[in-house]
Short mmCIF file of C-alpha atoms in Angstrom, two decimals:
data_model
loop_
_atom_site.label_atom_id
_atom_site.label_comp_id
_atom_site.label_asym_id
_atom_site.label_seq_id
_atom_site.Cartn_x
_atom_site.Cartn_y
_atom_site.Cartn_z
CA MET A 1 55.34 68.53 50.65
CA GLU A 2 56.25 69.40 47.05
CA THR A 3 58.56 72.07 48.45
CA LEU A 4 60.39 69.50 50.53
CA VAL A 5 60.82 67.14 47.61
CA ALA A 6 61.88 70.01 45.32
CA ALA A 7 64.61 71.04 47.76
CA TYR A 8 66.16 67.58 48.10
CA LEU A 9 65.71 66.92 44.41
CA ALA A 10 67.55 70.14 43.57
CA ALA A 11 70.43 69.10 45.82
CA GLY A 12 70.51 65.64 44.27
CA VAL A 13 70.49 67.00 40.73
CA VAL A 14 73.26 69.51 41.45
CA VAL A 15 75.51 67.00 43.17
CA SER A 16 75.00 64.21 40.66
CA THR A 17 75.48 66.54 37.68
CA TYR A 18 78.74 67.82 39.14
CA ALA A 19 79.93 64.31 39.98
CA THR A 20 79.01 62.98 36.54
CA TRP A 21 80.73 65.90 34.81
CA MET A 22 83.85 65.25 36.88
CA ALA A 23 83.75 61.54 36.08
CA LEU A 24 83.52 62.27 32.35
CA GLN A 25 86.38 64.77 32.61
CA ASN A 26 88.46 62.23 34.50
CA HIS A 27 87.78 59.64 31.82
CA ARG A 28 88.82 62.01 29.06
CA LEU A 29 91.92 63.25 30.91
CA ALA A 30 93.13 59.80 31.94
CA ARG A 31 92.80 58.57 28.38
CA ARG A 32 94.61 61.63 26.98
CA LEU A 33 97.37 61.29 29.56
CA ALA A 34 97.88 57.64 28.66
CA GLU A 35 98.03 58.59 24.96
CA LEU A 36 100.60 61.33 25.54
CA GLN A 37 102.77 59.19 27.79
CA ALA A 38 102.70 56.22 25.42
CA LEU A 39 103.61 58.00 22.21
CA PRO A 40 107.27 58.63 21.27
CA PRO A 41 108.06 62.37 21.13
CA GLU A 42 108.16 62.77 17.32
CA GLN A 43 104.68 61.39 16.87
CA ALA A 44 103.03 63.10 19.77
CA SER A 45 101.48 66.02 17.95
CA ASP A 46 98.00 67.40 17.74
CA ARG A 47 98.36 68.44 14.12
CA PRO A 48 96.37 66.38 11.62
CA ALA A 49 98.37 63.89 9.55
CA HIS A 50 98.29 65.81 6.24
CA ILE A 51 99.76 68.94 7.87
CA GLN A 52 102.24 66.90 9.87
CA ALA A 53 103.59 65.32 6.74
CA ALA A 54 104.20 68.69 5.05
CA MET B 1 97.19 49.60 40.81
CA ARG B 2 95.42 50.27 37.51
CA ASN B 3 92.80 52.95 37.29
CA SER B 4 89.25 52.00 36.53
CA THR B 5 88.89 52.49 32.80
CA PHE B 6 85.62 54.33 32.94
CA THR B 7 86.08 57.00 35.53
CA GLY B 8 89.87 57.17 35.53
CA LEU B 9 89.81 56.73 39.29
CA PRO B 10 91.91 54.27 41.27
CA PRO B 11 89.75 51.55 42.87
CA MET B 12 90.54 52.94 46.33
CA HIS B 13 88.98 56.28 45.44
CA LEU B 14 85.92 54.56 44.05
CA ALA B 15 85.57 52.60 47.27
CA VAL B 16 85.78 55.76 49.36
CA GLY B 17 83.25 57.39 47.06
CA GLY B 18 80.91 54.48 47.62
CA LEU B 19 81.26 54.81 51.38
CA VAL B 20 80.59 58.54 51.20
CA LEU B 21 77.48 57.94 49.14
CA GLY B 22 76.33 55.37 51.67
CA LEU B 23 76.85 57.88 54.47
CA VAL B 24 74.75 60.51 52.70
CA LEU B 25 71.97 58.07 51.90
CA THR B 26 71.89 57.01 55.56
CA ALA B 27 71.60 60.63 56.60
CA ILE B 28 68.73 61.18 54.17
CA LEU B 29 67.03 58.08 55.51
CA LEU B 30 67.38 59.44 59.02
CA ILE B 31 65.99 62.81 57.97
CA PHE B 32 62.93 61.40 56.29
CA CYS B 33 62.11 58.35 58.42
CA VAL B 34 63.53 58.86 61.89
CA ALA B 35 63.32 62.61 62.48
CA PRO B 36 60.09 63.58 64.21
CA THR B 37 57.67 65.82 62.36
CA GLU B 38 57.81 69.35 63.65
CA ALA B 39 54.68 70.79 65.21
CA THR B 40 54.24 74.17 63.47
CA MET B 41 55.62 73.63 59.99
CA GLY B 42 55.06 69.94 59.47
CA ASP B 43 57.06 67.91 56.99
CA VAL B 44 58.45 70.95 55.19
CA GLN B 45 60.63 71.60 58.23
CA ARG B 46 62.86 68.74 57.04
CA ILE B 47 64.34 71.17 54.50
CA VAL B 48 66.19 72.72 57.44
CA TYR B 49 68.50 69.71 57.75
CA LEU B 50 69.58 70.14 54.14
CA HIS B 51 69.67 73.92 54.30
CA ILE B 52 71.92 74.09 57.36
CA SER B 53 74.22 71.38 55.96
CA VAL B 54 74.77 73.07 52.59
CA ALA B 55 75.04 76.51 54.20
CA TRP B 56 77.78 75.21 56.48
CA CYS B 57 79.57 73.60 53.50
CA GLY B 58 79.30 76.80 51.48
CA LEU B 59 80.96 78.80 54.25
CA LEU B 60 83.60 76.11 54.63
CA GLY B 61 84.19 76.26 50.87
CA CYS B 62 84.70 80.01 51.04
CA LEU B 63 87.08 79.61 53.96
CA GLY B 64 88.95 76.85 52.12
CA MET B 65 89.16 78.95 48.98
CA GLY B 66 90.67 81.85 50.92
CA ALA B 67 92.99 79.74 53.05
CA CYS B 68 94.35 77.79 50.06
CA GLY B 69 94.74 81.07 48.20
CA ALA B 70 96.78 82.43 51.09
CA LEU B 71 98.86 79.25 51.08
CA TYR B 72 99.51 79.72 47.37
CA VAL B 73 100.72 83.24 48.13
CA ALA B 74 103.09 81.77 50.71
CA ARG B 75 104.28 78.65 48.90
CA ARG B 76 103.80 79.45 45.15
CA ASN B 77 102.84 75.81 44.60
CA LEU B 78 100.07 75.36 42.01
CA ASP B 79 98.63 72.49 44.04
CA TRP B 80 97.33 75.08 46.48
CA ASP B 81 95.67 76.94 43.64
CA HIS B 82 93.96 73.72 42.55
CA ARG B 83 92.72 73.19 46.10
CA SER B 84 91.49 76.77 46.18
CA GLN B 85 89.60 76.38 42.91
CA ALA B 86 88.10 73.05 43.95
CA ALA B 87 86.97 74.52 47.27
CA ALA B 88 85.54 77.52 45.41
CA GLU B 89 83.55 75.36 42.98
CA VAL B 90 82.10 73.16 45.68
CA GLY B 91 81.49 76.20 47.89
CA TRP B 92 79.64 77.97 45.11
CA LEU B 93 77.43 74.96 44.45
CA CYS B 94 76.64 74.84 48.15
CA ALA B 95 75.94 78.57 48.23
CA THR B 96 73.54 78.12 45.32
CA LEU B 97 71.78 75.27 47.12
CA THR B 98 71.66 77.34 50.31
CA LEU B 99 69.86 80.16 48.52
CA VAL B 100 67.51 77.74 46.74
CA THR B 101 66.59 75.66 49.79
CA GLY B 102 66.36 78.76 51.95
CA SER B 103 64.09 80.40 49.41
CA LEU B 104 61.83 77.34 49.27
CA TRP B 105 61.64 77.25 53.06
CA ALA B 106 61.01 81.01 53.21
CA HIS B 107 58.07 80.66 50.86
CA GLU B 108 56.50 78.16 53.26
CA ALA B 109 57.42 79.93 56.47
CA TRP B 110 57.15 83.62 55.62
CA GLY B 111 55.10 83.61 52.43
CA VAL B 112 57.80 85.31 50.36
CA TRP B 113 60.58 83.88 48.19
CA TRP B 114 63.08 86.51 49.25
CA THR B 115 63.59 89.37 51.69
CA TRP B 116 66.41 91.86 52.04
CA GLU B 117 67.34 90.98 55.57
CA PRO B 118 71.02 90.94 56.72
CA ARG B 119 71.88 87.26 56.52
CA LEU B 120 70.18 86.70 53.18
CA THR B 121 71.79 89.80 51.70
CA ALA B 122 75.23 88.79 52.94
CA SER B 123 74.70 85.27 51.55
CA LEU B 124 73.72 86.61 48.15
CA VAL B 125 76.81 88.82 48.19
CA LEU B 126 78.91 85.74 48.95
CA TRP B 127 77.34 83.96 45.98
CA LEU B 128 78.18 86.95 43.76
CA ILE B 129 81.77 87.00 45.02
CA PHE B 130 82.18 83.33 44.07
CA ALA B 131 80.67 84.01 40.63
CA GLY B 132 82.90 87.03 40.02
CA ILE B 133 86.03 85.09 40.93
CA PHE B 134 85.09 82.27 38.53
CA LEU B 135 84.53 84.74 35.72
CA VAL B 136 87.93 86.32 36.22
CA ARG B 137 89.69 82.96 36.50
CA ALA B 138 88.05 81.74 33.29
CA GLY B 139 89.53 84.65 31.38
CA ILE B 140 93.16 83.99 32.29
CA ASN B 141 95.15 81.30 30.56
CA GLU B 142 98.51 81.39 32.28
CA PRO B 143 98.34 79.12 35.37
CA HIS B 144 100.48 81.11 37.79
CA ARG B 145 98.87 84.41 36.86
CA ARG B 146 95.44 82.90 37.29
CA ALA B 147 96.51 81.48 40.63
CA ARG B 148 97.91 84.80 41.81
CA ILE B 149 94.83 86.83 40.89
CA GLY B 150 92.48 84.12 42.15
CA ALA B 151 94.33 84.01 45.46
CA VAL B 152 94.08 87.77 46.09
CA LEU B 153 90.40 87.83 45.21
CA ALA B 154 89.73 84.79 47.39
CA ILE B 155 91.43 86.46 50.34
CA LEU B 156 89.39 89.63 49.77
CA GLY B 157 86.24 87.54 49.54
CA LEU B 158 86.86 86.30 53.07
CA GLY B 159 85.69 89.73 54.24
CA ASP B 160 82.06 88.76 53.66
CA LEU B 161 82.35 85.57 55.70
CA PRO B 162 82.05 87.09 59.19
CA LEU B 163 79.06 89.08 57.96
CA VAL B 164 77.18 85.98 56.85
CA VAL B 165 78.01 84.07 60.03
CA MET B 166 77.33 86.85 62.53
CA ALA B 167 74.49 88.59 60.70
CA THR B 168 71.79 87.04 62.87
CA ARG B 169 73.58 88.10 66.04
CA TRP B 170 74.74 91.57 65.07
CA PHE B 171 71.63 92.80 63.26
CA ARG B 172 67.95 92.37 63.82
CA GLY B 173 66.48 90.38 60.93
CA VAL B 174 63.98 87.64 60.33
CA HIS B 175 66.39 84.77 59.73
CA PRO B 176 66.29 82.43 62.76
CA VAL B 177 69.37 82.64 64.97
CA SER B 178 69.41 78.93 65.72
CA PRO B 179 66.93 76.20 64.83
CA GLU B 180 64.40 75.33 67.50
CA MET B 181 64.97 71.62 67.80
CA ASP B 182 64.72 68.93 70.44
CA GLN B 183 67.58 66.56 71.25
CA GLN B 184 66.72 63.90 68.67
CA MET B 185 66.41 66.46 65.88
CA ARG B 186 69.75 68.01 66.84
CA LEU B 187 71.46 64.64 66.62
CA ILE B 188 70.04 64.01 63.18
CA LEU B 189 71.06 67.54 62.17
CA LEU B 190 74.60 66.77 63.30
CA ALA B 191 74.58 63.54 61.28
CA ALA B 192 73.32 65.42 58.23
CA VAL B 193 75.94 68.17 58.55
CA VAL B 194 78.75 65.66 58.99
CA SER B 195 77.71 63.48 56.05
CA PHE B 196 77.21 66.40 53.68
CA THR B 197 80.55 67.88 54.73
CA VAL B 198 82.20 64.54 53.97
CA LEU B 199 80.41 64.41 50.60
CA PHE B 200 81.51 67.87 49.53
CA ALA B 201 85.02 67.33 50.87
CA PHE B 202 85.22 64.18 48.74
CA LEU B 203 84.01 66.08 45.66
CA ALA B 204 86.52 68.88 46.30
CA TRP B 205 89.32 66.36 46.78
CA GLN B 206 88.51 64.66 43.47
CA ARG B 207 88.19 67.98 41.68
CA GLN B 208 91.56 69.11 43.01
CA ARG B 209 93.11 65.85 41.82
CA GLN B 210 91.49 66.35 38.43
CA LEU B 211 92.84 69.90 38.11
CA GLY B 212 96.34 68.55 38.77
CA LEU B 213 95.78 65.94 36.08
CA ALA B 214 94.56 68.56 33.61
CA GLU B 215 97.67 70.62 34.36
CA GLN B 216 99.85 67.58 33.59
CA VAL B 217 98.03 66.91 30.33
CA ALA B 218 98.29 70.56 29.26
CA GLU B 219 102.02 70.55 29.94
CA LEU B 220 102.58 67.35 27.97
CA GLU B 221 100.48 68.68 25.11
CA SER B 222 102.44 71.92 24.93
CA HIS B 223 105.71 69.96 24.89
CA ALA B 224 104.35 67.72 22.16
CA ASP B 225 103.22 70.69 20.09
CA ALA B 226 106.64 72.28 20.43
CA VAL B 227 108.31 69.24 18.86
CA MET C 1 115.24 106.75 58.51
CA ALA C 2 113.31 104.27 56.40
CA ALA C 3 110.07 105.64 57.76
CA SER C 4 110.79 109.20 56.69
CA HIS C 5 111.89 107.93 53.27
CA GLY C 6 108.61 106.02 53.03
CA LEU C 7 106.62 109.06 54.08
CA ARG C 8 108.35 111.26 51.51
CA ALA C 9 107.73 108.64 48.81
CA PHE C 10 104.09 108.49 49.89
CA TRP C 11 103.62 112.25 49.54
CA TRP C 12 105.52 112.24 46.26
CA ILE C 13 103.19 109.70 44.70
CA VAL C 14 100.08 111.39 46.08
CA VAL C 15 101.16 114.80 44.78
CA LYS C 16 102.22 113.27 41.45
CA ASP C 17 98.82 111.66 40.96
CA LEU C 18 96.89 114.75 42.03
CA VAL C 19 98.92 117.04 39.77
CA ALA C 20 98.62 114.59 36.86
CA GLU C 21 94.87 114.49 37.34
CA ALA C 22 94.65 118.28 37.58
CA ARG C 23 96.62 118.69 34.37
CA ALA C 24 95.21 115.90 32.25
CA ARG C 25 91.72 115.96 33.74
CA ARG C 26 91.42 112.35 32.74
CA ALA C 27 89.02 110.71 35.14
CA TRP C 28 87.66 113.11 37.73
CA PRO C 29 85.53 115.32 35.45
CA GLY C 30 83.92 112.16 34.08
CA MET C 31 83.38 110.90 37.59
CA LEU C 32 81.75 114.14 38.71
CA LEU C 33 79.56 114.32 35.63
CA LEU C 34 78.44 110.71 35.99
CA GLY C 35 77.65 111.32 39.63
CA LEU C 36 75.65 114.44 38.83
CA VAL C 37 73.72 112.84 35.98
CA VAL C 38 72.68 110.00 38.27
CA VAL C 39 71.62 112.44 40.99
CA VAL C 40 69.50 114.34 38.48
CA LEU C 41 67.85 111.13 37.33
CA LEU C 42 67.29 110.01 40.91
CA ALA C 43 65.86 113.30 42.05
CA ALA C 44 63.56 113.45 39.04
CA GLN C 45 62.31 109.89 39.37
CA VAL C 46 62.10 109.43 43.12
CA ASP C 47 58.81 111.23 43.46
CA LEU C 48 57.73 109.91 46.80
CA LEU C 49 56.35 111.26 50.03
CA PRO C 50 59.09 112.96 52.07
CA ASP C 51 59.64 110.25 54.68
CA GLN C 52 59.60 107.50 52.03
CA LYS C 53 62.09 109.50 50.02
CA LEU C 54 64.45 109.72 52.98
CA GLN C 55 64.42 105.94 53.33
CA VAL C 56 65.42 105.49 49.71
CA LEU C 57 67.81 108.38 49.05
CA SER C 58 70.77 107.24 51.14
CA GLY C 59 71.01 103.88 49.41
CA LEU C 60 70.72 105.47 45.98
CA MET C 61 73.31 108.10 46.83
CA TRP C 62 75.83 105.49 47.88
CA LEU C 63 75.21 103.43 44.75
CA ASP C 64 75.85 106.58 42.79
CA VAL C 65 79.11 107.12 44.69
CA PHE C 66 80.08 103.54 43.91
CA PHE C 67 79.54 103.78 40.16
CA ALA C 68 81.10 107.20 39.77
CA GLY C 69 83.93 106.20 42.08
CA THR C 70 84.70 103.16 39.94
CA PHE C 71 85.26 105.64 37.14
CA ALA C 72 87.92 107.38 39.23
CA LEU C 73 89.55 104.07 40.15
CA GLU C 74 89.77 103.11 36.48
CA GLY C 75 91.42 106.44 35.75
CA SER C 76 93.83 105.99 38.62
CA PHE C 77 95.35 103.04 36.83
CA ALA C 78 94.79 104.03 33.21
CA GLY C 79 97.36 106.78 33.39
CA GLU C 80 100.02 104.42 34.67
CA ARG C 81 99.24 101.73 32.15
CA GLU C 82 100.28 103.87 29.19
CA ASP C 83 103.97 103.92 28.28
CA GLY C 84 104.73 101.29 30.89
CA CYS C 85 104.62 103.76 33.75
CA TRP C 86 103.16 101.15 36.08
CA ARG C 87 106.21 98.91 35.67
CA ALA C 88 108.47 101.92 36.15
CA LEU C 89 106.71 102.91 39.35
CA LEU C 90 107.10 99.43 40.80
CA LEU C 91 110.79 99.34 39.85
CA TYR C 92 111.59 102.38 41.97
CA PRO C 93 113.19 101.56 45.34
CA LEU C 94 109.87 102.05 47.07
CA SER C 95 108.03 99.63 49.22
CA PRO C 96 104.90 98.49 47.34
CA VAL C 97 103.01 99.24 50.54
CA VAL C 98 103.82 102.93 50.01
CA VAL C 99 102.46 102.74 46.46
CA PHE C 100 99.30 101.06 47.75
CA LEU C 101 98.68 103.58 50.52
CA ALA C 102 99.38 106.49 48.20
CA LYS C 103 96.91 105.20 45.62
CA VAL C 104 94.31 104.67 48.34
CA ALA C 105 94.85 108.23 49.59
CA VAL C 106 94.44 109.69 46.09
CA ASN C 107 91.22 107.77 45.56
CA VAL C 108 89.88 108.81 48.98
CA VAL C 109 90.46 112.42 47.88
CA ALA C 110 88.63 111.70 44.61
CA LEU C 111 85.66 110.11 46.39
CA SER C 112 85.52 112.95 48.93
CA LEU C 113 85.46 115.46 46.09
CA LEU C 114 82.64 113.47 44.50
CA GLU C 115 80.66 113.55 47.72
CA CYS C 116 81.25 117.28 48.12
CA VAL C 117 79.52 117.71 44.77
CA LEU C 118 76.81 115.09 45.19
CA ILE C 119 75.58 116.06 48.64
CA PRO C 120 74.76 119.70 47.81
CA ALA C 121 73.20 118.49 44.55
CA LEU C 122 70.97 116.10 46.46
CA VAL C 123 70.10 118.81 48.99
CA VAL C 124 69.03 121.17 46.22
CA LEU C 125 67.44 118.78 43.74
CA ALA C 126 65.95 116.12 46.00
CA ASP C 127 65.33 118.22 49.07
CA ALA C 128 67.39 115.91 51.26
CA PRO C 129 68.17 117.21 54.76
CA LEU C 130 71.79 116.12 54.52
CA LEU C 131 73.33 119.36 55.70
CA HIS C 132 71.87 119.17 59.20
CA ARG C 133 74.31 116.54 60.40
CA LEU C 134 77.35 117.32 58.30
CA LEU C 135 80.02 116.10 60.72
CA PRO C 136 78.58 112.59 61.30
CA LEU C 137 77.93 112.38 57.57
CA ALA C 138 81.58 113.27 56.92
CA LEU C 139 82.64 110.44 59.24
CA VAL C 140 80.44 107.95 57.41
CA ALA C 141 81.79 109.17 54.09
CA LEU C 142 85.44 109.05 55.18
CA LEU C 143 85.22 105.49 56.49
CA GLY C 144 83.21 104.33 53.49
CA ASN C 145 85.65 105.96 51.08
CA LEU C 146 88.59 104.31 52.83
CA GLY C 147 87.13 100.82 52.62
CA PHE C 148 85.98 101.29 49.04
CA ALA C 149 89.30 102.79 47.90
CA ALA C 150 91.34 100.03 49.55
CA VAL C 151 89.43 97.25 47.80
CA GLY C 152 89.30 99.26 44.59
CA VAL C 153 93.05 99.86 44.42
CA LEU C 154 93.75 96.20 45.16
CA VAL C 155 91.30 94.89 42.56
CA GLY C 156 92.39 97.58 40.09
CA ALA C 157 96.02 96.55 40.47
CA LEU C 158 94.99 92.94 39.81
CA THR C 159 92.96 93.66 36.71
CA THR C 160 95.47 96.14 35.27
CA GLY C 161 97.20 93.51 33.19
CA LEU C 162 94.13 91.61 32.06
CA SER C 163 92.57 91.91 28.63
CA GLN C 164 88.94 92.34 29.64
CA ARG C 165 89.60 95.33 31.84
CA SER C 166 87.06 98.03 32.41
CA GLY C 167 83.86 96.07 32.88
CA LEU C 168 85.70 93.59 35.02
CA LEU C 169 86.63 96.10 37.70
CA ALA C 170 83.02 97.05 38.36
CA LEU C 171 81.91 93.43 38.17
CA LEU C 172 84.44 92.31 40.76
CA LEU C 173 84.27 95.38 42.92
CA LEU C 174 80.55 95.40 43.61
CA PRO C 175 80.19 92.12 45.51
CA LEU C 176 83.41 92.77 47.41
CA VAL C 177 82.43 96.27 48.58
CA THR C 178 78.71 95.64 49.00
CA PRO C 179 79.09 95.33 52.79
CA VAL C 180 80.80 98.75 52.87
CA ILE C 181 78.14 100.34 50.64
CA LEU C 182 75.32 98.80 52.65
CA ALA C 183 76.78 99.91 55.96
CA ALA C 184 77.35 103.46 54.67
CA ALA C 185 73.83 103.60 53.22
CA GLU C 186 72.27 102.39 56.47
CA ALA C 187 74.28 104.84 58.56
CA THR C 188 73.27 107.69 56.24
CA ARG C 189 69.63 106.63 56.32
CA LEU C 190 69.66 106.62 60.10
CA LEU C 191 71.20 110.09 60.08
CA LEU C 192 68.44 111.35 57.81
CA THR C 193 65.55 109.76 59.64
CA VAL C 194 66.35 109.09 63.29
CA GLY C 195 69.62 110.80 64.09
CA LEU C 196 72.63 109.64 66.10
CA ASN C 197 71.75 106.64 68.18
CA SER C 198 73.35 103.39 69.29
CA GLN C 199 72.35 101.70 66.04
CA TRP C 200 74.17 104.38 64.07
CA TRP C 201 77.29 103.73 66.17
CA CYS C 202 77.03 100.03 65.31
CA TRP C 203 77.11 100.85 61.63
CA ILE C 204 80.06 103.20 62.13
CA GLN C 205 81.92 100.44 63.93
CA LEU C 206 81.20 98.05 61.07
CA LEU C 207 82.41 100.63 58.53
CA ALA C 208 85.57 101.20 60.57
CA ALA C 209 86.14 97.43 60.83
CA PHE C 210 85.88 97.03 57.07
CA ALA C 211 88.16 100.00 56.44
CA VAL C 212 90.78 98.53 58.78
CA LEU C 213 90.33 95.03 57.33
CA PHE C 214 90.68 96.04 53.69
CA VAL C 215 93.56 98.46 54.25
CA THR C 216 95.39 95.77 56.24
CA LEU C 217 94.73 93.11 53.61
CA GLY C 218 95.94 95.54 50.97
CA ILE C 219 99.16 96.21 52.85
CA LEU C 220 99.78 92.48 53.21
CA VAL C 221 98.86 91.41 49.71
CA PHE C 222 99.56 94.36 47.35
CA GLU C 223 103.14 93.39 46.59
CA PHE C 224 102.00 89.91 45.64
CA ALA C 225 99.10 91.28 43.62
CA VAL C 226 101.27 93.42 41.36
CA GLU C 227 103.91 90.86 40.50
CA ALA C 228 104.62 90.29 36.86
#
């Protein structure tokens, strides 16, 4: 009986971990995409402000 | 239509995802509550529904990986590489689950966790092929190069597929050729296979979409850095 | 006309590689030494009863061929990589298929040489009755070498440009050629223990199928694999 539960639990854990990871990635990517598309070209840089100003 | 702020998914995709989840939960309900208990092995036999479903999806993932790789070779469109990678990821997860569930079942049925019989060996080799391809892909940064190398390896990896599928018919081993099931069990098995296939297809579809998105972001970031 | 040109180009590359290897002695001595060292270790450690030993030896021998053969495959590409020779070779008006087939042929020769050294060594050191059925064994070896070389040349061409090179070839190669190695090992084991029977023919057919499959895939995909 434990074997049965272990098998389905393993499947559930694998699938939900993968799905959650993808959801978090999606969240991060969608936000980053919105940021990049919203900014005007001169300001859209990854360099920190103090280097950018130099 | 605005994307949902949390998951970055359009509401339509979320709705489909909900339906898919419902389908899978129904299948699991069927497996645990409706399927009759098998005479010799008892409740543990219910692993078979999961095992066959994920095994089928793993093979489908390998086939998808190879086919999309071949389509990249033909079309040179990175979308095909994203589909190939998504199919490979989902296929590998399914291959892992196949080995795990199979091993758990083997411990109950045969008393051992593993045996070097043809189908198991070929399945482990398939798992290793997936893993090797991921490792190589991870080490390459340029998208088209990664796609090209991934595609060739994926096509080569297809060579193991007929071995896994036909192993029980071509060689004498201990893995059962087909499950001994009555009509009701077979119907539930079909339901399980279909719902898990839909689930993994949905995951692969979302992953492929995500890879395209990541590609877009990377391009915009490199343009921004160049300014 | 094109066929004879292709055939001449094929022989030219094969001879070029063989002569280069004979002069520079880059990879094959290492391959032979590695193969021999492993045989010595095997023969010393596998201290079993004769019929148990026979069951185990064929698998171990083919693993040995695999690892030593990977050495030769590495060498096959290392020479070209220096001074941009690989690029130059691909720029010649040759069909990439000819380059692929020539490389496969050279590596089949290398693997056959390896087996010519390993089999007598195993006969002497491990008391393996491999010489009794030399012709069937040669068939197993030829088909196995062909399948292995085809995958090896293809994967080698792919990993030629990558930064993490040498370990990667072995890592990738093993799962892809495991069916070939297993089939060859089983066929050899049957030769040692039971002899030629219908099961042995099944394994030969499988080996032949893999050889055909991988050579065909190589012909179809090699040009794409070696693009810049």
